[in-house]
mmCIF file with all atom_site columns, C-alpha atoms in Angstrom:
data_model
loop_
_atom_site.group_PDB
_atom_site.id
_atom_site.type_symbol
_atom_site.label_atom_id
_atom_site.label_alt_id
_atom_site.label_comp_id
_atom_site.label_asym_id
_atom_site.label_entity_id
_atom_site.label_seq_id
_atom_site.pdbx_PDB_ins_code
_atom_site.Cartn_x
_atom_site.Cartn_y
_atom_site.Cartn_z
_atom_site.occupancy
_atom_site.B_iso_or_equiv
_atom_site.pdbx_formal_charge
_atom_site.auth_seq_id
_atom_site.auth_comp_id
_atom_site.auth_asym_id
_atom_site.auth_atom_id
_atom_site.pdbx_PDB_model_num
ATOM 1   C CA . UNK J 1 1   ? 240.408 71.120 47.767 1.00 56.00 ? 1   UNK J CA 1
ATOM 2   C CA . UNK J 1 2   ? 242.656 69.849 50.552 1.00 52.00 ? 2   UNK J CA 1
ATOM 3   C CA . UNK J 1 3   ? 242.371 66.310 49.203 1.00 54.00 ? 3   UNK J CA 1
ATOM 4   C CA . UNK J 1 4   ? 243.389 67.455 45.695 1.00 46.00 ? 4   UNK J CA 1
ATOM 5   C CA . UNK J 1 5   ? 246.351 69.381 47.140 1.00 42.00 ? 5   UNK J CA 1
ATOM 6   C CA . UNK J 1 6   ? 247.423 66.298 49.105 1.00 38.00 ? 6   UNK J CA 1
ATOM 7   C CA . UNK J 1 7   ? 247.257 64.105 45.973 1.00 49.00 ? 7   UNK J CA 1
ATOM 8   C CA . UNK J 1 8   ? 249.247 66.657 43.942 1.00 49.00 ? 8   UNK J CA 1
ATOM 9   C CA . UNK J 1 9   ? 251.857 66.861 46.717 1.00 42.00 ? 9   UNK J CA 1
ATOM 10  C CA . UNK J 1 10  ? 252.238 63.075 46.874 1.00 47.00 ? 10  UNK J CA 1
ATOM 11  C CA . UNK J 1 11  ? 252.524 62.810 43.081 1.00 41.00 ? 11  UNK J CA 1
ATOM 12  C CA . UNK J 1 12  ? 255.112 65.596 43.036 1.00 41.00 ? 12  UNK J CA 1
ATOM 13  C CA . UNK J 1 13  ? 257.260 63.788 45.595 1.00 39.00 ? 13  UNK J CA 1
ATOM 14  C CA . UNK J 1 14  ? 257.035 60.551 43.618 1.00 40.00 ? 14  UNK J CA 1
ATOM 15  C CA . UNK J 1 15  ? 257.900 62.176 40.296 1.00 39.00 ? 15  UNK J CA 1
ATOM 16  C CA . UNK J 1 16  ? 260.692 64.379 41.605 1.00 39.00 ? 16  UNK J CA 1
ATOM 17  C CA . UNK J 1 17  ? 262.227 61.515 43.540 1.00 38.00 ? 17  UNK J CA 1
ATOM 18  C CA . UNK J 1 18  ? 262.243 59.061 40.644 1.00 40.00 ? 18  UNK J CA 1
ATOM 19  C CA . UNK J 1 19  ? 265.435 57.210 39.872 1.00 42.00 ? 19  UNK J CA 1
ATOM 20  C CA . UNK J 1 20  ? 267.425 57.558 36.648 1.00 46.00 ? 20  UNK J CA 1
ATOM 21  C CA . UNK J 1 21  ? 269.310 54.326 37.319 1.00 43.00 ? 21  UNK J CA 1
ATOM 22  C CA . UNK J 1 22  ? 266.699 51.809 36.244 1.00 47.00 ? 22  UNK J CA 1
ATOM 23  C CA . UNK J 1 23  ? 267.116 48.326 37.700 1.00 47.00 ? 23  UNK J CA 1
ATOM 24  C CA . UNK J 1 24  ? 269.515 49.403 40.438 1.00 51.00 ? 24  UNK J CA 1
ATOM 25  C CA . UNK J 1 25  ? 272.878 50.950 41.043 1.00 56.00 ? 25  UNK J CA 1
ATOM 26  C CA . UNK J 1 26  ? 275.599 49.975 38.537 1.00 59.00 ? 26  UNK J CA 1
ATOM 27  C CA . UNK J 1 27  ? 278.367 51.501 40.618 1.00 75.00 ? 27  UNK J CA 1
ATOM 28  C CA . UNK J 1 28  ? 281.004 53.697 39.030 1.00 81.00 ? 28  UNK J CA 1
ATOM 29  C CA . UNK J 1 29  ? 279.883 52.919 35.474 1.00 89.00 ? 29  UNK J CA 1
ATOM 30  C CA . UNK J 1 30  ? 276.680 54.980 35.472 1.00 88.00 ? 30  UNK J CA 1
ATOM 31  C CA . UNK J 1 31  ? 276.958 58.154 33.432 1.00 89.00 ? 31  UNK J CA 1
ATOM 32  C CA . UNK J 1 32  ? 279.240 59.602 30.779 1.00 94.00 ? 32  UNK J CA 1
ATOM 33  C CA . UNK J 1 33  ? 282.937 58.839 30.386 1.00 95.00 ? 33  UNK J CA 1
ATOM 34  C CA . UNK J 1 34  ? 285.233 60.842 28.104 1.00 97.00 ? 34  UNK J CA 1
ATOM 35  C CA . UNK J 1 35  ? 287.796 58.750 26.228 1.00 97.00 ? 35  UNK J CA 1
ATOM 36  C CA . UNK J 1 36  ? 290.834 60.925 26.862 1.00 97.00 ? 36  UNK J CA 1
ATOM 37  C CA . UNK J 1 37  ? 293.459 58.772 25.197 1.00 97.00 ? 37  UNK J CA 1
ATOM 38  C CA . UNK J 1 38  ? 293.731 55.676 23.011 1.00 98.00 ? 38  UNK J CA 1
ATOM 39  C CA . UNK J 1 39  ? 296.935 53.765 22.403 1.00 98.00 ? 39  UNK J CA 1
ATOM 40  C CA . UNK J 1 40  ? 297.553 50.983 19.883 1.00 98.00 ? 40  UNK J CA 1
ATOM 41  C CA . UNK J 1 41  ? 300.592 48.822 20.575 1.00 96.00 ? 41  UNK J CA 1
ATOM 42  C CA . UNK J 1 42  ? 301.697 51.437 23.107 1.00 95.00 ? 42  UNK J CA 1
ATOM 43  C CA . UNK J 1 43  ? 301.614 54.269 20.545 1.00 97.00 ? 43  UNK J CA 1
ATOM 44  C CA . UNK J 1 44  ? 299.116 57.139 20.998 1.00 97.00 ? 44  UNK J CA 1
ATOM 45  C CA . UNK J 1 45  ? 296.366 57.181 18.365 1.00 97.00 ? 45  UNK J CA 1
ATOM 46  C CA . UNK J 1 46  ? 295.274 60.527 16.932 1.00 94.00 ? 46  UNK J CA 1
ATOM 47  C CA . UNK J 1 47  ? 291.519 60.715 16.526 1.00 92.00 ? 47  UNK J CA 1
ATOM 48  C CA . UNK J 1 48  ? 289.173 63.307 15.114 1.00 90.00 ? 48  UNK J CA 1
ATOM 49  C CA . UNK J 1 49  ? 286.868 64.763 17.751 1.00 93.00 ? 49  UNK J CA 1
ATOM 50  C CA . UNK J 1 50  ? 285.983 63.303 21.126 1.00 95.00 ? 50  UNK J CA 1
ATOM 51  C CA . UNK J 1 51  ? 284.650 59.871 22.033 1.00 96.00 ? 51  UNK J CA 1
ATOM 52  C CA . UNK J 1 52  ? 282.298 59.216 24.942 1.00 96.00 ? 52  UNK J CA 1
ATOM 53  C CA . UNK J 1 53  ? 281.174 55.979 26.614 1.00 96.00 ? 53  UNK J CA 1
ATOM 54  C CA . UNK J 1 54  ? 277.847 55.946 28.441 1.00 95.00 ? 54  UNK J CA 1
ATOM 55  C CA . UNK J 1 55  ? 276.453 53.214 30.661 1.00 93.00 ? 55  UNK J CA 1
ATOM 56  C CA . UNK J 1 56  ? 272.934 52.735 32.017 1.00 90.00 ? 56  UNK J CA 1
ATOM 57  C CA . UNK J 1 57  ? 271.429 49.469 33.169 1.00 86.00 ? 57  UNK J CA 1
ATOM 58  C CA . UNK J 1 58  ? 272.813 47.064 30.499 1.00 91.00 ? 58  UNK J CA 1
ATOM 59  C CA . UNK J 1 59  ? 272.670 49.603 27.651 1.00 93.00 ? 59  UNK J CA 1
ATOM 60  C CA . UNK J 1 60  ? 275.907 51.019 26.289 1.00 94.00 ? 60  UNK J CA 1
ATOM 61  C CA . UNK J 1 61  ? 276.296 54.051 24.022 1.00 95.00 ? 61  UNK J CA 1
ATOM 62  C CA . UNK J 1 62  ? 279.496 55.166 22.325 1.00 96.00 ? 62  UNK J CA 1
ATOM 63  C CA . UNK J 1 63  ? 279.502 58.512 20.563 1.00 96.00 ? 63  UNK J CA 1
ATOM 64  C CA . UNK J 1 64  ? 281.941 60.602 18.592 1.00 95.00 ? 64  UNK J CA 1
ATOM 65  C CA . UNK J 1 65  ? 281.506 64.355 18.604 1.00 94.00 ? 65  UNK J CA 1
ATOM 66  C CA . UNK J 1 66  ? 283.496 66.586 16.280 1.00 91.00 ? 66  UNK J CA 1
ATOM 67  C CA . UNK J 1 67  ? 283.011 70.080 15.012 1.00 86.00 ? 67  UNK J CA 1
ATOM 68  C CA . UNK J 1 68  ? 279.931 71.940 16.138 1.00 83.00 ? 68  UNK J CA 1
ATOM 69  C CA . UNK J 1 69  ? 277.319 69.791 14.464 1.00 85.00 ? 69  UNK J CA 1
ATOM 70  C CA . UNK J 1 70  ? 278.672 66.271 13.958 1.00 91.00 ? 70  UNK J CA 1
ATOM 71  C CA . UNK J 1 71  ? 277.622 63.349 16.132 1.00 93.00 ? 71  UNK J CA 1
ATOM 72  C CA . UNK J 1 72  ? 277.999 59.652 15.365 1.00 93.00 ? 72  UNK J CA 1
ATOM 73  C CA . UNK J 1 73  ? 276.703 57.112 17.849 1.00 94.00 ? 73  UNK J CA 1
ATOM 74  C CA . UNK J 1 74  ? 276.157 53.395 18.271 1.00 95.00 ? 74  UNK J CA 1
ATOM 75  C CA . UNK J 1 75  ? 274.223 51.473 20.908 1.00 95.00 ? 75  UNK J CA 1
ATOM 76  C CA . UNK J 1 76  ? 274.976 48.088 22.347 1.00 95.00 ? 76  UNK J CA 1
ATOM 77  C CA . UNK J 1 77  ? 275.059 46.149 25.580 1.00 96.00 ? 77  UNK J CA 1
ATOM 78  C CA . UNK J 1 78  ? 277.626 45.774 28.334 1.00 95.00 ? 78  UNK J CA 1
ATOM 79  C CA . UNK J 1 79  ? 278.344 43.355 31.136 1.00 95.00 ? 79  UNK J CA 1
ATOM 80  C CA . UNK J 1 80  ? 280.924 43.357 33.904 1.00 94.00 ? 80  UNK J CA 1
ATOM 81  C CA . UNK J 1 81  ? 282.394 40.378 35.733 1.00 95.00 ? 81  UNK J CA 1
ATOM 82  C CA . UNK J 1 82  ? 285.203 41.331 38.112 1.00 93.00 ? 82  UNK J CA 1
ATOM 83  C CA . UNK J 1 83  ? 287.913 43.004 36.039 1.00 95.00 ? 83  UNK J CA 1
ATOM 84  C CA . UNK J 1 84  ? 286.327 41.863 32.751 1.00 97.00 ? 84  UNK J CA 1
ATOM 85  C CA . UNK J 1 85  ? 284.048 44.142 30.745 1.00 96.00 ? 85  UNK J CA 1
ATOM 86  C CA . UNK J 1 86  ? 282.219 42.939 27.652 1.00 97.00 ? 86  UNK J CA 1
ATOM 87  C CA . UNK J 1 87  ? 280.763 45.500 25.258 1.00 96.00 ? 87  UNK J CA 1
ATOM 88  C CA . UNK J 1 88  ? 278.836 44.184 22.272 1.00 96.00 ? 88  UNK J CA 1
ATOM 89  C CA . UNK J 1 89  ? 276.932 45.664 19.389 1.00 95.00 ? 89  UNK J CA 1
ATOM 90  C CA . UNK J 1 90  ? 274.541 42.813 18.532 1.00 91.00 ? 90  UNK J CA 1
ATOM 91  C CA . UNK J 1 91  ? 273.120 44.456 15.403 1.00 88.00 ? 91  UNK J CA 1
ATOM 92  C CA . UNK J 1 92  ? 276.139 45.141 13.210 1.00 82.00 ? 92  UNK J CA 1
ATOM 93  C CA . UNK J 1 93  ? 273.923 46.923 10.664 1.00 83.00 ? 93  UNK J CA 1
ATOM 94  C CA . UNK J 1 94  ? 273.647 49.855 13.103 1.00 80.00 ? 94  UNK J CA 1
ATOM 95  C CA . UNK J 1 95  ? 277.246 49.743 14.339 1.00 85.00 ? 95  UNK J CA 1
ATOM 96  C CA . UNK J 1 96  ? 278.305 53.085 12.822 1.00 85.00 ? 96  UNK J CA 1
ATOM 97  C CA . UNK J 1 97  ? 281.112 54.240 15.050 1.00 89.00 ? 97  UNK J CA 1
ATOM 98  C CA . UNK J 1 98  ? 284.652 54.102 13.720 1.00 90.00 ? 98  UNK J CA 1
ATOM 99  C CA . UNK J 1 99  ? 286.669 54.123 16.902 1.00 94.00 ? 99  UNK J CA 1
ATOM 100 C CA . UNK J 1 100 ? 290.172 52.655 16.745 1.00 96.00 ? 100 UNK J CA 1
ATOM 101 C CA . UNK J 1 101 ? 290.074 49.050 17.934 1.00 96.00 ? 101 UNK J CA 1
ATOM 102 C CA . UNK J 1 102 ? 286.366 48.993 18.774 1.00 96.00 ? 102 UNK J CA 1
ATOM 103 C CA . UNK J 1 103 ? 284.658 45.992 17.189 1.00 95.00 ? 103 UNK J CA 1
ATOM 104 C CA . UNK J 1 104 ? 281.179 44.447 17.210 1.00 94.00 ? 104 UNK J CA 1
ATOM 105 C CA . UNK J 1 105 ? 282.237 42.319 20.215 1.00 95.00 ? 105 UNK J CA 1
ATOM 106 C CA . UNK J 1 106 ? 284.830 43.561 22.728 1.00 96.00 ? 106 UNK J CA 1
ATOM 107 C CA . UNK J 1 107 ? 286.325 41.745 25.696 1.00 97.00 ? 107 UNK J CA 1
ATOM 108 C CA . UNK J 1 108 ? 288.093 44.357 27.800 1.00 98.00 ? 108 UNK J CA 1
ATOM 109 C CA . UNK J 1 109 ? 290.196 44.000 30.913 1.00 97.00 ? 109 UNK J CA 1
ATOM 110 C CA . UNK J 1 110 ? 289.718 46.832 33.402 1.00 96.00 ? 110 UNK J CA 1
ATOM 111 C CA . UNK J 1 111 ? 293.308 47.503 34.427 1.00 96.00 ? 111 UNK J CA 1
ATOM 112 C CA . UNK J 1 112 ? 292.607 50.537 36.635 1.00 93.00 ? 112 UNK J CA 1
ATOM 113 C CA . UNK J 1 113 ? 289.338 51.901 37.932 1.00 89.00 ? 113 UNK J CA 1
ATOM 114 C CA . UNK J 1 114 ? 288.079 54.539 40.293 1.00 90.00 ? 114 UNK J CA 1
ATOM 115 C CA . UNK J 1 115 ? 284.974 56.672 40.395 1.00 88.00 ? 115 UNK J CA 1
ATOM 116 C CA . UNK J 1 116 ? 286.744 59.227 38.133 1.00 93.00 ? 116 UNK J CA 1
ATOM 117 C CA . UNK J 1 117 ? 289.325 57.335 35.995 1.00 95.00 ? 117 UNK J CA 1
ATOM 118 C CA . UNK J 1 118 ? 289.260 53.996 34.176 1.00 95.00 ? 118 UNK J CA 1
ATOM 119 C CA . UNK J 1 119 ? 291.629 52.174 31.840 1.00 97.00 ? 119 UNK J CA 1
ATOM 120 C CA . UNK J 1 120 ? 290.416 49.388 29.542 1.00 95.00 ? 120 UNK J CA 1
ATOM 121 C CA . UNK J 1 121 ? 292.717 47.129 27.540 1.00 98.00 ? 121 UNK J CA 1
ATOM 122 C CA . UNK J 1 122 ? 291.923 44.637 24.814 1.00 98.00 ? 122 UNK J CA 1
ATOM 123 C CA . UNK J 1 123 ? 293.496 42.818 21.922 1.00 97.00 ? 123 UNK J CA 1
ATOM 124 C CA . UNK J 1 124 ? 291.681 43.370 18.633 1.00 96.00 ? 124 UNK J CA 1
ATOM 125 C CA . UNK J 1 125 ? 291.049 40.554 16.148 1.00 95.00 ? 125 UNK J CA 1
ATOM 126 C CA . UNK J 1 126 ? 294.063 41.744 14.123 1.00 96.00 ? 126 UNK J CA 1
ATOM 127 C CA . UNK J 1 127 ? 296.306 41.199 17.188 1.00 97.00 ? 127 UNK J CA 1
ATOM 128 C CA . UNK J 1 128 ? 296.795 44.901 18.054 1.00 97.00 ? 128 UNK J CA 1
ATOM 129 C CA . UNK J 1 129 ? 296.775 45.681 21.780 1.00 98.00 ? 129 UNK J CA 1
ATOM 130 C CA . UNK J 1 130 ? 294.600 48.708 22.538 1.00 98.00 ? 130 UNK J CA 1
ATOM 131 C CA . UNK J 1 131 ? 294.337 50.756 25.699 1.00 98.00 ? 131 UNK J CA 1
ATOM 132 C CA . UNK J 1 132 ? 291.530 53.245 26.396 1.00 98.00 ? 132 UNK J CA 1
ATOM 133 C CA . UNK J 1 133 ? 291.926 55.840 29.154 1.00 97.00 ? 133 UNK J CA 1
ATOM 134 C CA . UNK J 1 134 ? 288.619 57.316 30.322 1.00 96.00 ? 134 UNK J CA 1
ATOM 135 C CA . UNK J 1 135 ? 287.740 60.129 32.700 1.00 97.00 ? 135 UNK J CA 1
ATOM 136 C CA . UNK J 1 136 ? 284.289 60.647 34.212 1.00 95.00 ? 136 UNK J CA 1
ATOM 137 C CA . UNK J 1 137 ? 282.543 63.532 32.433 1.00 89.00 ? 137 UNK J CA 1
ATOM 138 C CA . UNK J 1 138 ? 279.605 63.865 34.820 1.00 74.00 ? 138 UNK J CA 1
#
């Protein structure tokens, strides 16, 4: 009985202490970021609902939530190199999100970043300069 209790205790510690950040710490990016504001050419863009960016390992999720029951999401990959952030959606057939300026391949410049606030900028293929202001949601 004592041996079984010891095994259960060890397993409990292992399970409860497991990490949600597979393959290491990705710094400030881990978690959910609310896209608070988007500008195009310096002009604020009105959008329906709320957009969220989520980062884990090399997986990226963008979602749009509006109303009480509507969710649209797309999954891709991300990579960071200094102040450069690349977000790509390699399978365009499942790239459903219609977020202003977001394309199948995005090369962002991180113009400001902290553990709570981030600003991305990019120039879309049509030449429009976009800016995305994000705030950490969790």
